[in-house]
XYZ file of C-alpha atoms in Angstrom:
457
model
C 4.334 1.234 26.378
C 2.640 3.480 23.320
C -0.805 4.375 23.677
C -2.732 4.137 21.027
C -5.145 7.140 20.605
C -8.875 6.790 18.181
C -7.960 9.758 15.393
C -11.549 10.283 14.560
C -11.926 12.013 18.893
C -8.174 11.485 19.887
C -9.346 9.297 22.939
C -6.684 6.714 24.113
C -8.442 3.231 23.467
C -5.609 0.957 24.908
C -1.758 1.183 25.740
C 0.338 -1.543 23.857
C 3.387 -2.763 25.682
C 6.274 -2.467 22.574
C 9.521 -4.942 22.122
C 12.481 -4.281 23.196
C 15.959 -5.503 21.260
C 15.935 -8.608 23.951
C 12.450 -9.320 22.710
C 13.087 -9.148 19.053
C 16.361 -11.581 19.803
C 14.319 -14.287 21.174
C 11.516 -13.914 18.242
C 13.581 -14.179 15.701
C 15.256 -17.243 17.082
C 11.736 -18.636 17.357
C 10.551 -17.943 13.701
C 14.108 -19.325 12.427
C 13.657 -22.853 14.524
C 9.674 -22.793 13.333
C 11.101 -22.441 9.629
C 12.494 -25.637 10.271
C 9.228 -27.314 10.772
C 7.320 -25.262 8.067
C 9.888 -25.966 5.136
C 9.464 -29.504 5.616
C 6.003 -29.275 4.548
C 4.862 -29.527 1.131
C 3.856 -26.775 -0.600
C 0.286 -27.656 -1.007
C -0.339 -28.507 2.427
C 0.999 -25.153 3.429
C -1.418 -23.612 0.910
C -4.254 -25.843 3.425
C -3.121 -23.767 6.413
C -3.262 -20.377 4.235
C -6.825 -21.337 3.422
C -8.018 -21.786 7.107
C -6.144 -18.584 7.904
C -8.240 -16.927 5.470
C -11.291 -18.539 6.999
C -10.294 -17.728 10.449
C -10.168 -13.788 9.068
C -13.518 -14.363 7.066
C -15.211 -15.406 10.393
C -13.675 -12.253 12.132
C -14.068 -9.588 9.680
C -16.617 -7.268 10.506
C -14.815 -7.391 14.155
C -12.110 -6.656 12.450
C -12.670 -3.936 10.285
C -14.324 -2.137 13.229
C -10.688 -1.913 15.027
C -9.227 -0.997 11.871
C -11.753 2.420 11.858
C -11.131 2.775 15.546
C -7.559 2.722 15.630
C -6.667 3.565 12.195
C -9.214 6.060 11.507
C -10.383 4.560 8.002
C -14.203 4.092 7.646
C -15.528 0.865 7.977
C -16.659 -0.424 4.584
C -12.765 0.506 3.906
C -12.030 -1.144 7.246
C -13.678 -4.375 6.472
C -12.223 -4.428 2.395
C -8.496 -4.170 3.582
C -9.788 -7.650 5.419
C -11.330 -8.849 2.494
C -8.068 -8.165 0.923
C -5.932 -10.707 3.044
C -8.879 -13.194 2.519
C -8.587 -12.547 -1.368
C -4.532 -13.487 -1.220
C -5.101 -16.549 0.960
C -7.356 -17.125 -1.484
C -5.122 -16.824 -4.469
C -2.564 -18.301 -2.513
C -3.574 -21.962 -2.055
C -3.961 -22.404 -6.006
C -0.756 -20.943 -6.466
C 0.744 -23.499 -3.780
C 0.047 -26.079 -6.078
C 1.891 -24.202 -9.460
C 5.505 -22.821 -8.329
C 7.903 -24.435 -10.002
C 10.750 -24.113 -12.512
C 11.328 -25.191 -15.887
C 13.249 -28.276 -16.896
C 15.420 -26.792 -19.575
C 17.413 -28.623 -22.470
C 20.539 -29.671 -21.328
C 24.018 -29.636 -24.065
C 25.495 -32.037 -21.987
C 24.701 -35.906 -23.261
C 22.647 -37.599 -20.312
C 22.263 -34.512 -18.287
C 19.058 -32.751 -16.471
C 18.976 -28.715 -16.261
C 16.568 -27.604 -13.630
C 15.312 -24.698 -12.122
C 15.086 -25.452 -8.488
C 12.861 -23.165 -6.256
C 13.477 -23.105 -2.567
C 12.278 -20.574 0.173
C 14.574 -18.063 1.086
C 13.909 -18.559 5.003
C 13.066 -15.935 7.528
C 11.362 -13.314 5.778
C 10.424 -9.790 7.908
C 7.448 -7.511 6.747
C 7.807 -3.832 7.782
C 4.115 -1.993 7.397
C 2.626 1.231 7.636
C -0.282 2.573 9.440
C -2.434 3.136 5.987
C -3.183 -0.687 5.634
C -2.582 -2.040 8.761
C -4.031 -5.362 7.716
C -3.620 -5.769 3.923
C -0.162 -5.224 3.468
C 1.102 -7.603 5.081
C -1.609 -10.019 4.066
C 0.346 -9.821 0.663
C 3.165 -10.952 2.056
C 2.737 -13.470 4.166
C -0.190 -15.406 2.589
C 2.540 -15.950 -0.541
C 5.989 -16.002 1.709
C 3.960 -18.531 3.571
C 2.962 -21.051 0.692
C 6.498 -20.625 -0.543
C 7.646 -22.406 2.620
C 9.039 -19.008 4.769
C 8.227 -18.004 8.378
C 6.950 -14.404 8.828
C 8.436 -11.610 11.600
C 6.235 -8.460 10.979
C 6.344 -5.170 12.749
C 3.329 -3.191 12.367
C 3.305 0.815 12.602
C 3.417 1.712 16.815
C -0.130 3.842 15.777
C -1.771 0.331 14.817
C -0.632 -1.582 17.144
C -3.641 -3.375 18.586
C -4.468 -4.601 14.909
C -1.165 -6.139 14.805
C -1.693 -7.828 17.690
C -5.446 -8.769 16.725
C -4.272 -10.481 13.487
C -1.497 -12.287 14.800
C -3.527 -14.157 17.649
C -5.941 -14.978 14.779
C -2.827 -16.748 12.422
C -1.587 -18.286 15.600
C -4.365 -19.945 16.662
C -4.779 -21.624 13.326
C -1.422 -22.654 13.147
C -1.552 -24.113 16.452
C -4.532 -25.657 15.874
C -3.188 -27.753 13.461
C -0.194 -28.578 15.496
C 2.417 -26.213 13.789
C 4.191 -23.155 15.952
C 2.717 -20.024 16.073
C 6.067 -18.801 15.878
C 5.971 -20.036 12.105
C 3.812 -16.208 12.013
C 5.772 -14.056 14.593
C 5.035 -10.438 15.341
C 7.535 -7.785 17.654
C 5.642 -4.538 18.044
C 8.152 -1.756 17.985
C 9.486 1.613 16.762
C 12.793 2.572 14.609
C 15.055 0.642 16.886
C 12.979 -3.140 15.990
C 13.156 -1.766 12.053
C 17.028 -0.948 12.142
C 17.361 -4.488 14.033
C 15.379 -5.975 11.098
C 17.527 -4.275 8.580
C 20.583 -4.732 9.673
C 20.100 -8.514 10.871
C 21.635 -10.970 8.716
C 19.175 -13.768 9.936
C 16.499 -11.666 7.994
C 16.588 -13.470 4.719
C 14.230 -11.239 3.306
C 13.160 -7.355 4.059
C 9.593 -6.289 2.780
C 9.488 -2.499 3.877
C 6.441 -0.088 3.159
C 6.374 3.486 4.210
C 7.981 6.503 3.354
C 10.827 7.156 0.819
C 12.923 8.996 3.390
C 12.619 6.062 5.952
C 12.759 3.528 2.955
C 16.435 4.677 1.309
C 17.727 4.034 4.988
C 16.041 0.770 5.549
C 17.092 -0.151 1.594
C 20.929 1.028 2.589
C 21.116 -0.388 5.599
C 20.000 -4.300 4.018
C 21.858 -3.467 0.985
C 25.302 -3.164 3.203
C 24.496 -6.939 4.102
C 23.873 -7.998 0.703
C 20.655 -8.667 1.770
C 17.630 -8.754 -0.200
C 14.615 -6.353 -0.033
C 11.041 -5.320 -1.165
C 10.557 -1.824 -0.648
C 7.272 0.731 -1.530
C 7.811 4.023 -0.578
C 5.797 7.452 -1.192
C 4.309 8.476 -4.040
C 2.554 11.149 -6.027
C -0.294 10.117 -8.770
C -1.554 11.358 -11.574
C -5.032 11.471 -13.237
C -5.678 13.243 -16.371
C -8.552 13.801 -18.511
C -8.342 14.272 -22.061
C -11.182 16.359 -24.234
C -12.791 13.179 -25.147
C -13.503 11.677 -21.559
C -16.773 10.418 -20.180
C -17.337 12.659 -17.417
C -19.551 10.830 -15.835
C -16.474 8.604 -15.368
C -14.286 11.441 -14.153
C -16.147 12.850 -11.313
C -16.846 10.097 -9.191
C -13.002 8.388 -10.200
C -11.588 11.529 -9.116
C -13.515 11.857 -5.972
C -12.794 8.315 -4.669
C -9.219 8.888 -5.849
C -8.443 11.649 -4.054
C -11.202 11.653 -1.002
C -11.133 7.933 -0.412
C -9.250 6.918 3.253
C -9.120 10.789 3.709
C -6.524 11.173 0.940
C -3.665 8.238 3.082
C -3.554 5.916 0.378
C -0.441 5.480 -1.268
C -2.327 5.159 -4.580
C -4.104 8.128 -3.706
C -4.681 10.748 -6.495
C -2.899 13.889 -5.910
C -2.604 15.881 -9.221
C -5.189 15.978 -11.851
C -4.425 16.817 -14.880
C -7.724 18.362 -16.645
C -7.393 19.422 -20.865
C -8.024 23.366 -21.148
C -11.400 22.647 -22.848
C -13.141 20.549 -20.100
C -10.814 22.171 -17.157
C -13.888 24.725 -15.958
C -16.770 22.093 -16.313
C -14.977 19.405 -14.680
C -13.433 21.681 -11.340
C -17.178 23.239 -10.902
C -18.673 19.390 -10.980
C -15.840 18.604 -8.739
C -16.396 21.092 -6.137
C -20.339 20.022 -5.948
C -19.442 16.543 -5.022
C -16.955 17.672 -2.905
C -20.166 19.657 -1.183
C -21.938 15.939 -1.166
C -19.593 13.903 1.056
C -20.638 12.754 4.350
C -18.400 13.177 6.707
C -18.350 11.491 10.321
C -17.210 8.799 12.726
C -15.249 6.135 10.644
C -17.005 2.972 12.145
C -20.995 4.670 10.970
C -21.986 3.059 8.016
C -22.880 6.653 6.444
C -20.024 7.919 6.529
C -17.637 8.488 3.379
C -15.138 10.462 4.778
C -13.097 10.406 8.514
C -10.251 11.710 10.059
C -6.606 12.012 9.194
C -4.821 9.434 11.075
C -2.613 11.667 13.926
C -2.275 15.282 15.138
C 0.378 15.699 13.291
C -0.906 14.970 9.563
C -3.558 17.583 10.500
C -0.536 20.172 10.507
C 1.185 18.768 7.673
C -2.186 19.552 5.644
C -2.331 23.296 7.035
C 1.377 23.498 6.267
C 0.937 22.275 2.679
C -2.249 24.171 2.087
C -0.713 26.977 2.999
C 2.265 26.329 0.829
C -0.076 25.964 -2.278
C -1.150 29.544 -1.856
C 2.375 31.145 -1.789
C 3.425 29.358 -4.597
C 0.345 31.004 -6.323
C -2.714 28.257 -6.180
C -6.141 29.013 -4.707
C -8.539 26.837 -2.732
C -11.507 26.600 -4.561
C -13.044 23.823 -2.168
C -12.126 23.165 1.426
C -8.197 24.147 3.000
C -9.335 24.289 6.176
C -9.918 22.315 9.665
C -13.309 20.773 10.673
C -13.924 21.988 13.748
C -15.146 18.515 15.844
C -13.145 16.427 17.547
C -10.597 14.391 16.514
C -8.237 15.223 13.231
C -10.529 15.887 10.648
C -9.924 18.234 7.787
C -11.367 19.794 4.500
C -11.112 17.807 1.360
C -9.582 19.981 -0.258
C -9.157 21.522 -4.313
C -6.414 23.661 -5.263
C -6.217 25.236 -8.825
C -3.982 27.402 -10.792
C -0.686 26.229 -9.825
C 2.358 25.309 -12.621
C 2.997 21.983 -13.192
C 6.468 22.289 -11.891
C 5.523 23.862 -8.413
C 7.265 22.563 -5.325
C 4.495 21.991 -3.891
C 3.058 19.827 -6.403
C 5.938 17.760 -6.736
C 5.750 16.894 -2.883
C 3.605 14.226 -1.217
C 1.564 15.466 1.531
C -0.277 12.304 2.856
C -3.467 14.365 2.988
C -6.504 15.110 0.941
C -5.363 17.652 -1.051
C -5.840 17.394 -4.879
C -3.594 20.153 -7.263
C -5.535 20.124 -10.411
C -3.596 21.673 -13.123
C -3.956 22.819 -16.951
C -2.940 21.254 -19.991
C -2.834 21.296 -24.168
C -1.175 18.679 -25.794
C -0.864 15.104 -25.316
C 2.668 14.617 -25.420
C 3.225 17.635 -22.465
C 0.800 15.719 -19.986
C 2.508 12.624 -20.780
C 5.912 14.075 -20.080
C 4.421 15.859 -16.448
C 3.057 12.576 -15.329
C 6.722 11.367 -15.081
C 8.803 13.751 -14.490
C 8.060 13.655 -10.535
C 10.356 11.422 -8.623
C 7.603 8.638 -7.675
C 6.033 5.995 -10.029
C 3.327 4.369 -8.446
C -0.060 4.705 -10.541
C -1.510 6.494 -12.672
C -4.855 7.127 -14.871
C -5.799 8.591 -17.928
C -9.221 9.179 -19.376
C -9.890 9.206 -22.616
C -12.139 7.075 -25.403
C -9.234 7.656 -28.310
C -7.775 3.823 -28.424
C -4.321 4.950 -29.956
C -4.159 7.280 -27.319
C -4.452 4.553 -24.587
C -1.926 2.350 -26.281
C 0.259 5.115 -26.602
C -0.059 5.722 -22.825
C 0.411 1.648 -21.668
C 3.428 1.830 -24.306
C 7.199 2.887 -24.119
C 6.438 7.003 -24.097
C 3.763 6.283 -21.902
C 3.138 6.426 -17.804
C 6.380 5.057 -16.040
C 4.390 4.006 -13.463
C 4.410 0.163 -11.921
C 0.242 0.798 -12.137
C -1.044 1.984 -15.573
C -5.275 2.154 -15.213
C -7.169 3.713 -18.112
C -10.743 5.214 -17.107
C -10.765 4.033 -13.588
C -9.032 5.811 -11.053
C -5.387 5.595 -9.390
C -6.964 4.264 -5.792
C -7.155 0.417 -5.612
C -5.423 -2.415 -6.861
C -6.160 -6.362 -7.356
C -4.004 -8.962 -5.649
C -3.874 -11.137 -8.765
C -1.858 -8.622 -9.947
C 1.913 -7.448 -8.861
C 1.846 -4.358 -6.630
C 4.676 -1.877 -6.711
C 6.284 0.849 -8.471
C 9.262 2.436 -10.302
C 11.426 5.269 -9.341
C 11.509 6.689 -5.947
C 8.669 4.406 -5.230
C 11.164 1.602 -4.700
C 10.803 -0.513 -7.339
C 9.512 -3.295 -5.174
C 6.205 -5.798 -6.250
C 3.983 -7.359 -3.958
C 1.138 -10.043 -4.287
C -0.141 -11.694 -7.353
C 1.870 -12.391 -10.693
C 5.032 -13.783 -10.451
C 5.859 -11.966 -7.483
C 6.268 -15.089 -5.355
C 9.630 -15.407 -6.626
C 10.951 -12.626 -4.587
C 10.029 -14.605 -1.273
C 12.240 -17.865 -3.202
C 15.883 -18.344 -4.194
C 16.287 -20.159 -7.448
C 18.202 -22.872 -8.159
C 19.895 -23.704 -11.648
């Protein structure tokens, strides 16, 4: 049993009884025999049952949201757009249950069809963090499902009761129309259910999110099987403004970037890169809207900013914070811990640190933003990859052979290239994922559905 504690006063709010390997047997037996039922039906009327799923969330999101604040810690207009998010893909979803197909190709051979044959790949099990409880693995089931796949999802042990939440909404949809709620299965667990799901042959598909240390094993561990695997890890963005920038642009990009879900996105700016000649101007504007940001209980509809998610991200703040100064940076805003209940901390500015610094080169899930120096175009291109992670990234700038430069070959290595908007956010009509240590994995919109598919020639 895990209890699952409210991170913006670190009150218990419920205790969540957890699977055990027995449990996770008999689920996954369940989702394989519901695959049976779901594969038989066609694609489009699959895409039907998406649709009311996203209905059944519309009609339940404000409710929903709220728990998302409450247990995850996020505010609530946040809360309520992660939602929105798995509406969106359902959305999305049922037109694209109507378009997957393959090509029919010119055969060689006299009186002879070549085909490209789509198929689902079966059983596939979603692995989530506690930074989008609800979105993530709206992503991947809305599209595993119109492809004809049953879902198993394990949701972080912290968010527990949103797991739960969701998955009594999809089942009672599917059961409504007379399909098993199985087809949408959920084991609430810790490391032992992920290892199980890694390791399980049954598991025709692995979509892990989380971090890269935790990823390589789960990645390892599916890739001994021969299994196949989505995976998106950690990672470490970059914003940089060039001379030319709108700074009206840059202050309020870089503030949501950095500030928004108290720095726990995985998009999430964490090193901006500011041109020597607007460096000064843009940290001092910084640091006043820093000043402006209300901060307060997630679920009050002023509030811009809450707490960090546990007890112990507060210390892995202090710890980085404190790391920042050795290595030679100074705190020019925030640094510190807010002294109210719960976990909340300073958003916090560091300056003057190398753009090599160990520090700056590690991800501290936090709200901590190194903003660093530099010259020449071709340097700041170079420093936005040379860290391990390739998630996204943002430049600023109004020079148009600059931007092209920077979507191009020598540009950002990163799986999400924005120009003048900031790293934070993505669109689910667009593939999700990144390059590197990020995993490599893409989610959602594009042609991503054909991860959740075998193909056929």
């Amino acid at each position: 049993v895990v209890t699952t504690y409210c991170p913006a006063n670190n009150e218990p709010i419920a205790s969540v009884r957890q699977g055990n390997l027995e449990d996770y047997e008999e689920t996954v037996k369940k989702a394989k025999e519901a695959w049976k039922v779901w594969a038989d039906i066609p694609a489009p009327k699959r895409g039907e049952i998406v649709r009311q799923i996203g209905d059944a969330l519309r009609q339940k999101i404000k409710v929903l949201g709220s728990l998302v604040s409450l247990e995850m810690g996020k505010i609530f207009v946040e809360g309520v757009g992660e939602v929105q998010e798995y509406v969106d893909v359902c959305d999305y979803a049922v037109g694209l249950s109507r378009m997957i197909g393959g090509p029919i190709l010119p055969s060689e051979r006299p009186g002879h069809a070549l085909i490209e044959q789509w198929n689902p790949v079966g059983l596939v099990g979603v692995i989530t963090a506690f930074n989008f409880p609800v979105a993530v693995y709206g992503w991947n089931s809305a599209i595993a499902m119109i492809c004809g796949n049953a879902c198993l999802w394990k949701g972080a042990p912290t968010t527990s009761l949103v797991s739960v939440a969701v998955t009594k909404i999809i089942a009672k949809v599917l059961e409504d129309n007379k399909l098993p709620g199985a087809i949408c299965s959920l084991v609430c667990g810790g490391a032992d259910i992920g290892t199980a799901m890694a390791k399980d042959e049954r598991m025709d598909l692995l979509s892990f999110t989380g971090s890269t240390k935790v990823g390589k094993q789960v990645a390892l561990m599916v890739q001994e099987r021969f299994g196949e695997c989505v995976v998106t890890f950690s990672c470490f963005n970059f914003f940089k403004v060039f001379e030319d920038a709108d700074l009206n642009l840059v202050i309020p990009s870089a503030l949501f970037a950095a500030v928004g879900t108290a720095g726990q996105r995985c998009t999430t700016a964490r090193r901006l890169f500011l041109h020597e000649s607007v460096h000064d101007e843009v940290v001092a504007k910084l640091a006043k809207a820093y000043a402006q940001v209300r901060i307060g209980d997630p679920w009050d509809s002023d509030t811009l900013y809450g707490p960090l998610h546990t007890k112990e991200a507060v210390k892995m703040f202090l710890d980085a914070v404190e790391q920042a100064k050795q290595q030679g940076g100074s705190v020019v805003y925030g640094g510190k811990v807010i002294n109210r209940p719960g976990n909340y901390v300073e958003p916090t500015i560091v300056t003057g640190l190398p753009h090599n610094a160990p520090i700056v080169h590690t991800e501290t899930f936090a709200p901590i933003l190194y903003v660093l120096k530099f010259k020449e175009e071709e340097e700041v291109f170079a420093w936005n990859n040379e860290v391990k992670q390739g998630l996204s990234s943002s430049v600023f700038t109004k020079d148009l052979g600059r931007i092209f430069r920077w979507l191009g070959p020598k540009g950002s290595d990163c799986g999400i290239v924005n120009v003048n908007i900031p790293t934070s956010g993505a669109e689910i009509g667009g593939a999700f994922g990144g390059e590197k240590h990020t995993g490599g994995g893409r989610e959602s919109g594009s042609d991503s559905w054909k991860l959740y598919m075998r193909r056929s020639t």
